[in-house]
PDB file of N, CA and C in Angstrom:
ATOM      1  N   UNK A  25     140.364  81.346 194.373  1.00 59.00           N
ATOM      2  CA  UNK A  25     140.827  80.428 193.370  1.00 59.00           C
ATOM      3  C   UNK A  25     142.178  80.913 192.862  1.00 59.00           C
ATOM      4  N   UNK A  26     143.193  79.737 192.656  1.00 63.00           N
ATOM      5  CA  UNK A  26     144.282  80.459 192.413  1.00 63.00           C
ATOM      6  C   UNK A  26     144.547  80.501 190.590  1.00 63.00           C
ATOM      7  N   UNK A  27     145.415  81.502 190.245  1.00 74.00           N
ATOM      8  CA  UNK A  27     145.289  81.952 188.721  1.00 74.00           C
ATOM      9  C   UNK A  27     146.623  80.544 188.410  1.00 74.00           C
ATOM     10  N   UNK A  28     147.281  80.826 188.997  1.00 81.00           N
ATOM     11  CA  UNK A  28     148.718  80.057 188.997  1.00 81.00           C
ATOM     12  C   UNK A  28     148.387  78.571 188.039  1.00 81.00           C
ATOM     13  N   UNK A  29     149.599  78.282 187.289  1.00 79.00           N
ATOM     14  CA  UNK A  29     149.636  77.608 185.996  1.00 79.00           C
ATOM     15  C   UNK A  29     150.060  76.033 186.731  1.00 79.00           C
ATOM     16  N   UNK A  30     149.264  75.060 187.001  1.00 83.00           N
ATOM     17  CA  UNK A  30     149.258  73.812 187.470  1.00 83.00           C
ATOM     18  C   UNK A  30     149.568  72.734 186.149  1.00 83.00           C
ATOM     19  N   UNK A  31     149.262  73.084 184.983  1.00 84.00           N
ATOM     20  CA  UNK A  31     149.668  72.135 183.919  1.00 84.00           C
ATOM     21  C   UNK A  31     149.291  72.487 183.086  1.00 84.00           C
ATOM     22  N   UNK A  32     150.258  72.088 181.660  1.00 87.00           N
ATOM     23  CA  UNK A  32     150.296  72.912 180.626  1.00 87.00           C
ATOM     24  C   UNK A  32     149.831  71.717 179.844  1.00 87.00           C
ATOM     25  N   UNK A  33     149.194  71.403 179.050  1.00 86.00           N
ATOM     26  CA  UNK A  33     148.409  70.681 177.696  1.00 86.00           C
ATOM     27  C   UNK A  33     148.385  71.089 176.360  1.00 86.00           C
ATOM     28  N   UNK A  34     149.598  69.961 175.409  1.00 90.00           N
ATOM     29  CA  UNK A  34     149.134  70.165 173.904  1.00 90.00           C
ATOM     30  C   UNK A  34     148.205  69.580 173.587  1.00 90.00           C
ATOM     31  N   UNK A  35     147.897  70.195 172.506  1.00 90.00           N
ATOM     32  CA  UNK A  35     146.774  69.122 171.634  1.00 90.00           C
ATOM     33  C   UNK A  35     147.491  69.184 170.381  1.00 90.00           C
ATOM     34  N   UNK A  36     146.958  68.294 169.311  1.00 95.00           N
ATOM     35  CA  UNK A  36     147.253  67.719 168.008  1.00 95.00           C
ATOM     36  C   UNK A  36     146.025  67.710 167.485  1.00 95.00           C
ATOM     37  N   UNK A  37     145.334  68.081 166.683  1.00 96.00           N
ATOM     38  CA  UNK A  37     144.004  67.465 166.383  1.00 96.00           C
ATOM     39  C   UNK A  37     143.933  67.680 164.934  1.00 96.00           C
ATOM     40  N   UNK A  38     143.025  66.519 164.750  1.00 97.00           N
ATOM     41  CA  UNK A  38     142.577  65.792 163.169  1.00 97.00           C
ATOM     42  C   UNK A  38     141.352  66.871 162.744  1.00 97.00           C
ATOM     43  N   UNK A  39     141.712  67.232 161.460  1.00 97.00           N
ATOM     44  CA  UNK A  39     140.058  67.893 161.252  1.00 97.00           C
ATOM     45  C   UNK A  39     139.376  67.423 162.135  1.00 97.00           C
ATOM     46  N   UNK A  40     138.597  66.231 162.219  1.00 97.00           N
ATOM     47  CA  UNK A  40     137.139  65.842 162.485  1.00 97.00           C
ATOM     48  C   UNK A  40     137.116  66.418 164.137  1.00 97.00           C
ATOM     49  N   UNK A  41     138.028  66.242 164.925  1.00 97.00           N
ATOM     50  CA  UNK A  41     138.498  67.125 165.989  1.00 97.00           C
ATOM     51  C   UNK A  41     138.739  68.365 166.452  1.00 97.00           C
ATOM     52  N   UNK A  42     138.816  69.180 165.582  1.00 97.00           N
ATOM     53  CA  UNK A  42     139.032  70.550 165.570  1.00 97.00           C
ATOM     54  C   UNK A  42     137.550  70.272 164.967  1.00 97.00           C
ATOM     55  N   UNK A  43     137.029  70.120 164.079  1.00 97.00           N
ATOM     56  CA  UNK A  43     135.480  70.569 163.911  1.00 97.00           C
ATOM     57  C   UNK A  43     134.720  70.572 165.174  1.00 97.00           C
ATOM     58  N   UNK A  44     134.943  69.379 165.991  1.00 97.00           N
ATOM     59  CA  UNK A  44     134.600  69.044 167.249  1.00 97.00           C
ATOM     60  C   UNK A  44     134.736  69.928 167.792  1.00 97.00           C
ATOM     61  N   UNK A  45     135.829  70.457 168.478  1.00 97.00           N
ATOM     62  CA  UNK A  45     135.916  71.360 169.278  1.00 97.00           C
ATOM     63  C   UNK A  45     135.102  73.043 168.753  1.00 97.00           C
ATOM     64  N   UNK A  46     135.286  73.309 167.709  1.00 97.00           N
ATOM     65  CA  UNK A  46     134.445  74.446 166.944  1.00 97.00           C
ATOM     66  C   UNK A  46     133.353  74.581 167.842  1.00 97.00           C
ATOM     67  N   UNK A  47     132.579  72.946 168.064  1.00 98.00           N
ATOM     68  CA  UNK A  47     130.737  73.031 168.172  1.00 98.00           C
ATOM     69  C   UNK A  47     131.111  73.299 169.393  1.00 98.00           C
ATOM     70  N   UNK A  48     132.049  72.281 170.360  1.00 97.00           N
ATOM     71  CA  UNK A  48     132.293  72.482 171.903  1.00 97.00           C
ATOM     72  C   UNK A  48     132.131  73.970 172.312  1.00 97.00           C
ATOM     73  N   UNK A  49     132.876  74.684 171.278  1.00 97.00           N
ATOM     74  CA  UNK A  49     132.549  76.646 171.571  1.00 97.00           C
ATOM     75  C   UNK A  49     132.051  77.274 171.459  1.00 97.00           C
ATOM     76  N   UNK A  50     131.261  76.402 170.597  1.00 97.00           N
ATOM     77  CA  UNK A  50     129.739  77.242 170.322  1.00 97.00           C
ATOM     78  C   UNK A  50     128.553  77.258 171.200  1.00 97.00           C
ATOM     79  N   UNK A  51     128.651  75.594 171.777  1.00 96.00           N
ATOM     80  CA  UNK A  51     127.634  75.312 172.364  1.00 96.00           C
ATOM     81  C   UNK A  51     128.250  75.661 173.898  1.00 96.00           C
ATOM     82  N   UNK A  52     129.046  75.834 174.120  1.00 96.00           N
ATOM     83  CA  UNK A  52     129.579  76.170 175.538  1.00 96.00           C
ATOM     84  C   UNK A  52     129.776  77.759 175.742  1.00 96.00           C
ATOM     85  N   UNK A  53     129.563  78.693 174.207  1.00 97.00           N
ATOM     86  CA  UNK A  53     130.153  79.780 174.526  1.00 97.00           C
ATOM     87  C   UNK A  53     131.136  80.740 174.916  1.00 97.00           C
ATOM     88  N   UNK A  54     132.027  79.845 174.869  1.00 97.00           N
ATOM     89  CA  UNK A  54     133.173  80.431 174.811  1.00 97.00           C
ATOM     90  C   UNK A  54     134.191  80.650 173.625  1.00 97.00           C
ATOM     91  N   UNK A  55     135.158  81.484 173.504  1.00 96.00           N
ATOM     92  CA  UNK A  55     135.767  82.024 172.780  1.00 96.00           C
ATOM     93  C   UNK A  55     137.035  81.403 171.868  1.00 96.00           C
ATOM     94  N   UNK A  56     137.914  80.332 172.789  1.00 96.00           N
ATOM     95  CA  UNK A  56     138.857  79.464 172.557  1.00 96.00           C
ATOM     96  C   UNK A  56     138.374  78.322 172.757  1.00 96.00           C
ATOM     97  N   UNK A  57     139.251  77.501 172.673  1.00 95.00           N
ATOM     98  CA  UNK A  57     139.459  76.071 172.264  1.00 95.00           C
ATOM     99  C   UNK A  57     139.672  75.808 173.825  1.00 95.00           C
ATOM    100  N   UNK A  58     140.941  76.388 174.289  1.00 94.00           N
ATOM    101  CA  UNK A  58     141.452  76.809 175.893  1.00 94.00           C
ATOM    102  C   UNK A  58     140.086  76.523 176.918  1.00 94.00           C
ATOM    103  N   UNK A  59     139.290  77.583 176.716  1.00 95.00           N
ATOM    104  CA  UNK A  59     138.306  78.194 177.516  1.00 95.00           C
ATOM    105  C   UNK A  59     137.363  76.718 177.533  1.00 95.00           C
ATOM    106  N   UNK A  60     137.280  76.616 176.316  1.00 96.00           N
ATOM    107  CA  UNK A  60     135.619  75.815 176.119  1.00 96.00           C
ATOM    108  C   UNK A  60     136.071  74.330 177.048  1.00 96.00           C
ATOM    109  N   UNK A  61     137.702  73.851 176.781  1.00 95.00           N
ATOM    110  CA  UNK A  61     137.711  72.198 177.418  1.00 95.00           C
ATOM    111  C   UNK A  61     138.119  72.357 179.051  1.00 95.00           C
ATOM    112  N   UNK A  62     138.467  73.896 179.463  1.00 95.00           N
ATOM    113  CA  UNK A  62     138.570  74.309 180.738  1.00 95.00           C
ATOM    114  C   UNK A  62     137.240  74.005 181.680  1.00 95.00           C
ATOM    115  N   UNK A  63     136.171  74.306 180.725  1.00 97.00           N
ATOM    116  CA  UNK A  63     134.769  74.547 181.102  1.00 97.00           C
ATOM    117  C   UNK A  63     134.310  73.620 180.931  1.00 97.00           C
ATOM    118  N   UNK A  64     134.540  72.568 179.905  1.00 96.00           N
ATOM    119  CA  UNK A  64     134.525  70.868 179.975  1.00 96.00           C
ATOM    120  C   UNK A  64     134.747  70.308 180.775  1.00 96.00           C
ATOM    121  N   UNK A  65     136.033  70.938 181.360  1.00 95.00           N
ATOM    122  CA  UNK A  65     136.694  69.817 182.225  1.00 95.00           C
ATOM    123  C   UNK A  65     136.303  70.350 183.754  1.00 95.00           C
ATOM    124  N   UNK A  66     135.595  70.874 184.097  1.00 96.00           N
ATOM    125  CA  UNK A  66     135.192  72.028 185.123  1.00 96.00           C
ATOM    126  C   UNK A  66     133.850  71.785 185.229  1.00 96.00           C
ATOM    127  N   UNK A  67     132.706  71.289 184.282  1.00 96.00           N
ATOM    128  CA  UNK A  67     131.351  71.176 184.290  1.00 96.00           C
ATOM    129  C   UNK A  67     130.803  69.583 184.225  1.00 96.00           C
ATOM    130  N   UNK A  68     132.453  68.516 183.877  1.00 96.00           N
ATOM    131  CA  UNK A  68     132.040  67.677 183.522  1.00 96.00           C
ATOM    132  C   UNK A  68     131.232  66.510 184.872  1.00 96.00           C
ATOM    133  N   UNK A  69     131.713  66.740 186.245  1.00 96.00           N
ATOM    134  CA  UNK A  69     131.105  66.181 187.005  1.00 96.00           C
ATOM    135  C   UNK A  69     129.733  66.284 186.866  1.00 96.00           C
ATOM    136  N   UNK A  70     129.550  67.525 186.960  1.00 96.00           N
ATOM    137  CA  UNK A  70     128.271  68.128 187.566  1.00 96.00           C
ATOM    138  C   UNK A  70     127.013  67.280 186.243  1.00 96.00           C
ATOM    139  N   UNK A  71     127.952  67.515 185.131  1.00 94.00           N
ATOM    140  CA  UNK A  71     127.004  66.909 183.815  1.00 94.00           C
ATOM    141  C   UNK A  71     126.264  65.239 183.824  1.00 94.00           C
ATOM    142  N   UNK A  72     127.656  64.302 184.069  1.00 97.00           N
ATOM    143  CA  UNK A  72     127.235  63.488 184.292  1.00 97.00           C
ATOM    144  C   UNK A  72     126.366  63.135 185.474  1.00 97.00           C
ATOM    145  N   UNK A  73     126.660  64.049 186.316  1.00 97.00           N
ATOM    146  CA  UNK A  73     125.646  63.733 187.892  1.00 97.00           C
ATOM    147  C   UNK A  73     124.417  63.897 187.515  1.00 97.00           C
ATOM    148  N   UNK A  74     124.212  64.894 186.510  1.00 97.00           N
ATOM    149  CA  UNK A  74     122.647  65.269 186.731  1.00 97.00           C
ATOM    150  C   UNK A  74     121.978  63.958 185.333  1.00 97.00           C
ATOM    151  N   UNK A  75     122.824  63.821 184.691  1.00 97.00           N
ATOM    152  CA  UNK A  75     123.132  62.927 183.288  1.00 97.00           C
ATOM    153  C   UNK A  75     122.200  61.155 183.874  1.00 97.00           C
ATOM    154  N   UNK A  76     123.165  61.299 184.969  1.00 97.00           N
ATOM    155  CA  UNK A  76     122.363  60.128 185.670  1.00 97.00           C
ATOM    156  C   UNK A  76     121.357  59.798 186.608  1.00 97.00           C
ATOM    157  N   UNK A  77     120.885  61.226 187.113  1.00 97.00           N
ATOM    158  CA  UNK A  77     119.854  60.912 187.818  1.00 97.00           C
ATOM    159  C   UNK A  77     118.500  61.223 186.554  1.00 97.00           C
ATOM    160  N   UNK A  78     118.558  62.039 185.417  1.00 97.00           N
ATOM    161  CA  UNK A  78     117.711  62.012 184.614  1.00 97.00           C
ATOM    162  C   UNK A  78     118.000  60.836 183.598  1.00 97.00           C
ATOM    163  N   UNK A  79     118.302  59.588 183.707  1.00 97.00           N
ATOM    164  CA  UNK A  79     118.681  58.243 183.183  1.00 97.00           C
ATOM    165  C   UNK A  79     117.868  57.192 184.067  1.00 97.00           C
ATOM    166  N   UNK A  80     118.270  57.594 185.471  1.00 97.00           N
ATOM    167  CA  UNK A  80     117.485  56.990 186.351  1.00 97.00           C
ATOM    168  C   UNK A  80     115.966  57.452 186.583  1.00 97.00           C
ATOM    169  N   UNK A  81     115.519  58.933 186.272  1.00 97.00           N
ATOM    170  CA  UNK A  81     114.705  59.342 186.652  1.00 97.00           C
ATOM    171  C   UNK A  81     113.273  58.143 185.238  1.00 97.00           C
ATOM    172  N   UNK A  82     114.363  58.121 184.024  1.00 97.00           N
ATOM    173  CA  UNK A  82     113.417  57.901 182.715  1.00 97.00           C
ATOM    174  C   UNK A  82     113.120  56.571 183.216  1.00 97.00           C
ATOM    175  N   UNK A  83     113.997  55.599 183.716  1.00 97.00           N
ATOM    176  CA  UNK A  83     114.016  54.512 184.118  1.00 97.00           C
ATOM    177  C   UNK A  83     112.934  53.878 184.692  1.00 97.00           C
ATOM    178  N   UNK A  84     112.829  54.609 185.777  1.00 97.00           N
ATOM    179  CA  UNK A  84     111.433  54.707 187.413  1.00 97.00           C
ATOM    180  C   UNK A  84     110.030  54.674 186.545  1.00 97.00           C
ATOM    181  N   UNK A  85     109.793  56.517 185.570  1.00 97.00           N
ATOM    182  CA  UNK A  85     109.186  56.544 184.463  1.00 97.00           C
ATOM    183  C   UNK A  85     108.828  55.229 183.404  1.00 97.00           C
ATOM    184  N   UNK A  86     109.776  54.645 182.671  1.00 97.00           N
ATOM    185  CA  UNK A  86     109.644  53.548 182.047  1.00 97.00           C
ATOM    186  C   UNK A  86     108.972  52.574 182.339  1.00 97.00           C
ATOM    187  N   UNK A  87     109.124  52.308 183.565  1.00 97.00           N
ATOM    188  CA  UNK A  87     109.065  50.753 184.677  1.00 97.00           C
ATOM    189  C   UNK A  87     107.482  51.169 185.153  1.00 97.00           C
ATOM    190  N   UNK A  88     107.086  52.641 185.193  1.00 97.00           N
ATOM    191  CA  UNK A  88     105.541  52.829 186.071  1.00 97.00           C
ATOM    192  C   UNK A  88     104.702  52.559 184.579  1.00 97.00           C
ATOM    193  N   UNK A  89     105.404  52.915 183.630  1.00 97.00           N
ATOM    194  CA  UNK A  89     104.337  52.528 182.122  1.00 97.00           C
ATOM    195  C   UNK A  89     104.679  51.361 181.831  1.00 97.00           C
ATOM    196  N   UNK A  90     105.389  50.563 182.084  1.00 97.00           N
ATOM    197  CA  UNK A  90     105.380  49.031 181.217  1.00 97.00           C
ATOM    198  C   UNK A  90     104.137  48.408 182.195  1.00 97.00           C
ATOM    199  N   UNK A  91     104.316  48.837 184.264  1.00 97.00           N
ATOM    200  CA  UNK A  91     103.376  48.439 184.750  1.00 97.00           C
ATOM    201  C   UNK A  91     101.753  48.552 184.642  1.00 97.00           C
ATOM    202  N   UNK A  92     101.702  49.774 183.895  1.00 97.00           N
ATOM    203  CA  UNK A  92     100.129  50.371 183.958  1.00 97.00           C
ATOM    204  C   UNK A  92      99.790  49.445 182.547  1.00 97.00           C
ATOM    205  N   UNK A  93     100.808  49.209 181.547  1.00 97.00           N
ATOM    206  CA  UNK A  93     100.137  48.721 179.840  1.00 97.00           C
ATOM    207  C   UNK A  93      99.641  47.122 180.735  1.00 97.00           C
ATOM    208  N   UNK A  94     100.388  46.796 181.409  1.00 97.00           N
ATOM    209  CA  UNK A  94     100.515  45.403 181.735  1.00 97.00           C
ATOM    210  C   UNK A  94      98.876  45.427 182.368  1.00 97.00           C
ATOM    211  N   UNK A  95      98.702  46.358 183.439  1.00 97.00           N
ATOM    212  CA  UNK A  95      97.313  46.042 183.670  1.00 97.00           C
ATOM    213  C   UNK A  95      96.063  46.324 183.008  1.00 97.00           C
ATOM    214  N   UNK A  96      96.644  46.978 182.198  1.00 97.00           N
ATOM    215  CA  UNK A  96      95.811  47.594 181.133  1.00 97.00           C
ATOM    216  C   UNK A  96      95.448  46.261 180.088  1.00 97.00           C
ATOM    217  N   UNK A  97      96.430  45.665 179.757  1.00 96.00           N
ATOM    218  CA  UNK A  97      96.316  44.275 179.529  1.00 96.00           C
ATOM    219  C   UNK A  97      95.628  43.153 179.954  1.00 96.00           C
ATOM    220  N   UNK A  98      96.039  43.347 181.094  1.00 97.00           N
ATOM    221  CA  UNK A  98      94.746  42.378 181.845  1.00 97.00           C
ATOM    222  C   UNK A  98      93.395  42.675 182.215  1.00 97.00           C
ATOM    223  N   UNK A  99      93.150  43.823 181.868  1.00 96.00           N
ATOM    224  CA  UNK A  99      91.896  44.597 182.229  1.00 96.00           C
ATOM    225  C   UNK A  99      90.913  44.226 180.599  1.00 96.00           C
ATOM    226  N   UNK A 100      91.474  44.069 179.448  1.00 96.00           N
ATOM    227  CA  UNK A 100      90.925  43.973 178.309  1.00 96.00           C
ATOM    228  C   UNK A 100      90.851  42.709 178.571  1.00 96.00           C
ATOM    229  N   UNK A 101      91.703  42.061 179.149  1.00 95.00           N
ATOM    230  CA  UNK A 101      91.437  40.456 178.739  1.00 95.00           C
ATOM    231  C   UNK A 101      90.747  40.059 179.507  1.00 95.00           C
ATOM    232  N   UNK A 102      90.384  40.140 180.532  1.00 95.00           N
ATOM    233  CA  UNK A 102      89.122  40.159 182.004  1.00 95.00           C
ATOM    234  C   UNK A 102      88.031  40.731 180.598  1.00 95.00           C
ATOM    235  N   UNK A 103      88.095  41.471 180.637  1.00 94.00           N
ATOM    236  CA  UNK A 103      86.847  42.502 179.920  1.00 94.00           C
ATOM    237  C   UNK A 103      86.216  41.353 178.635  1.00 94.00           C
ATOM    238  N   UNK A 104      87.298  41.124 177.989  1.00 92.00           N
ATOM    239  CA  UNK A 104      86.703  39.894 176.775  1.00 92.00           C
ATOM    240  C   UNK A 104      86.634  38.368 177.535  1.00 92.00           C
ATOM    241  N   UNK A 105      87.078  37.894 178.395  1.00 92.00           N
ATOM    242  CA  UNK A 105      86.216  37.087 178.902  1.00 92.00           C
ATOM    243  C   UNK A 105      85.067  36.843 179.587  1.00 92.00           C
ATOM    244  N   UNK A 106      84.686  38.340 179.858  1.00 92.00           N
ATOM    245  CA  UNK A 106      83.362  38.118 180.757  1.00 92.00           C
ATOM    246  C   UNK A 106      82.248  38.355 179.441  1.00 92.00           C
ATOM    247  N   UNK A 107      82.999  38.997 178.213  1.00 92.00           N
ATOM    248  CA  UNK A 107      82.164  38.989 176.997  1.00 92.00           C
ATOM    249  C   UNK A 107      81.735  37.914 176.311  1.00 92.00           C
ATOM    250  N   UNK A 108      82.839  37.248 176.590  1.00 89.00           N
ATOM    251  CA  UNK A 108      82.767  36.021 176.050  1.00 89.00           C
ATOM    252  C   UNK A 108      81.727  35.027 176.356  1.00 89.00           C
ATOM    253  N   UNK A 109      82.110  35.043 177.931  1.00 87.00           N
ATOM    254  CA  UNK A 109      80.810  34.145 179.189  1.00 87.00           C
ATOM    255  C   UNK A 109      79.434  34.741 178.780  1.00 87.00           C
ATOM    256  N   UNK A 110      78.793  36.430 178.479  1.00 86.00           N
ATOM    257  CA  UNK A 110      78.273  36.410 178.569  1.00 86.00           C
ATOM    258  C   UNK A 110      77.259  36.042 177.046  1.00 86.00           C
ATOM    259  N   UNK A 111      77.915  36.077 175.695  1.00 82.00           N
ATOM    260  CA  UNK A 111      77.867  35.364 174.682  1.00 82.00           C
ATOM    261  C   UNK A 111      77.406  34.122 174.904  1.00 82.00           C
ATOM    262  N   UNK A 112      78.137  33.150 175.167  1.00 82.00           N
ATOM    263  CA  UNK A 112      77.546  31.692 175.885  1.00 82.00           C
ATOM    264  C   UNK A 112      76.210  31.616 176.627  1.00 82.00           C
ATOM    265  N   UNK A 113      76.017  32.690 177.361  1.00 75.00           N
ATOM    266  CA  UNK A 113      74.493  32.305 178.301  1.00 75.00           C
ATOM    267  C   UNK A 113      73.551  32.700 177.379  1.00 75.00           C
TER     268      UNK A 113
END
């Protein structure tokens, strides 16, 4: 990997931004401001990749429980009509 300086970046930042970045270093562990959006900008593929297959994963999840309430649904309502029928005889 080369050390060599490819582009140089100011920032300007508003309190609420610099607070921002504070947590970015905390929660990333690193030391600077430098370091932490290096490691942002360095982790951010990988984040969203996994970001979306556990989005998709809840999804699959979601879709197998709306299917099971659904039969679960029809299983009570089978169940009270045969209660029903057998009420009548």
């Amino acid at each position: 990997m080369s050390t060599e300086k490819a582009s140089t970046l100011t920032l300007r930042l508003t309190a609420e931004e610099a607070e921002a970045l504070e947590q970015l270093k905390r929660i990333t562990g690193k030391r600077t401001g430098s370091e932490a959006i290096k490691y942002i900008v360095k982790e951010y593929p990988r984040f969203v990749s996994n970001y979306k297959q556990q989005a998709d994963k809840h999804r699959d999840v979601e879709q197998k429980y709306d299917r099971l309430c659904h039969k679960v649904d029809r299983y009570f309502s089978a169940l009270d009509d045969l209660q029903a029928e057998s009420l009548k005889q």
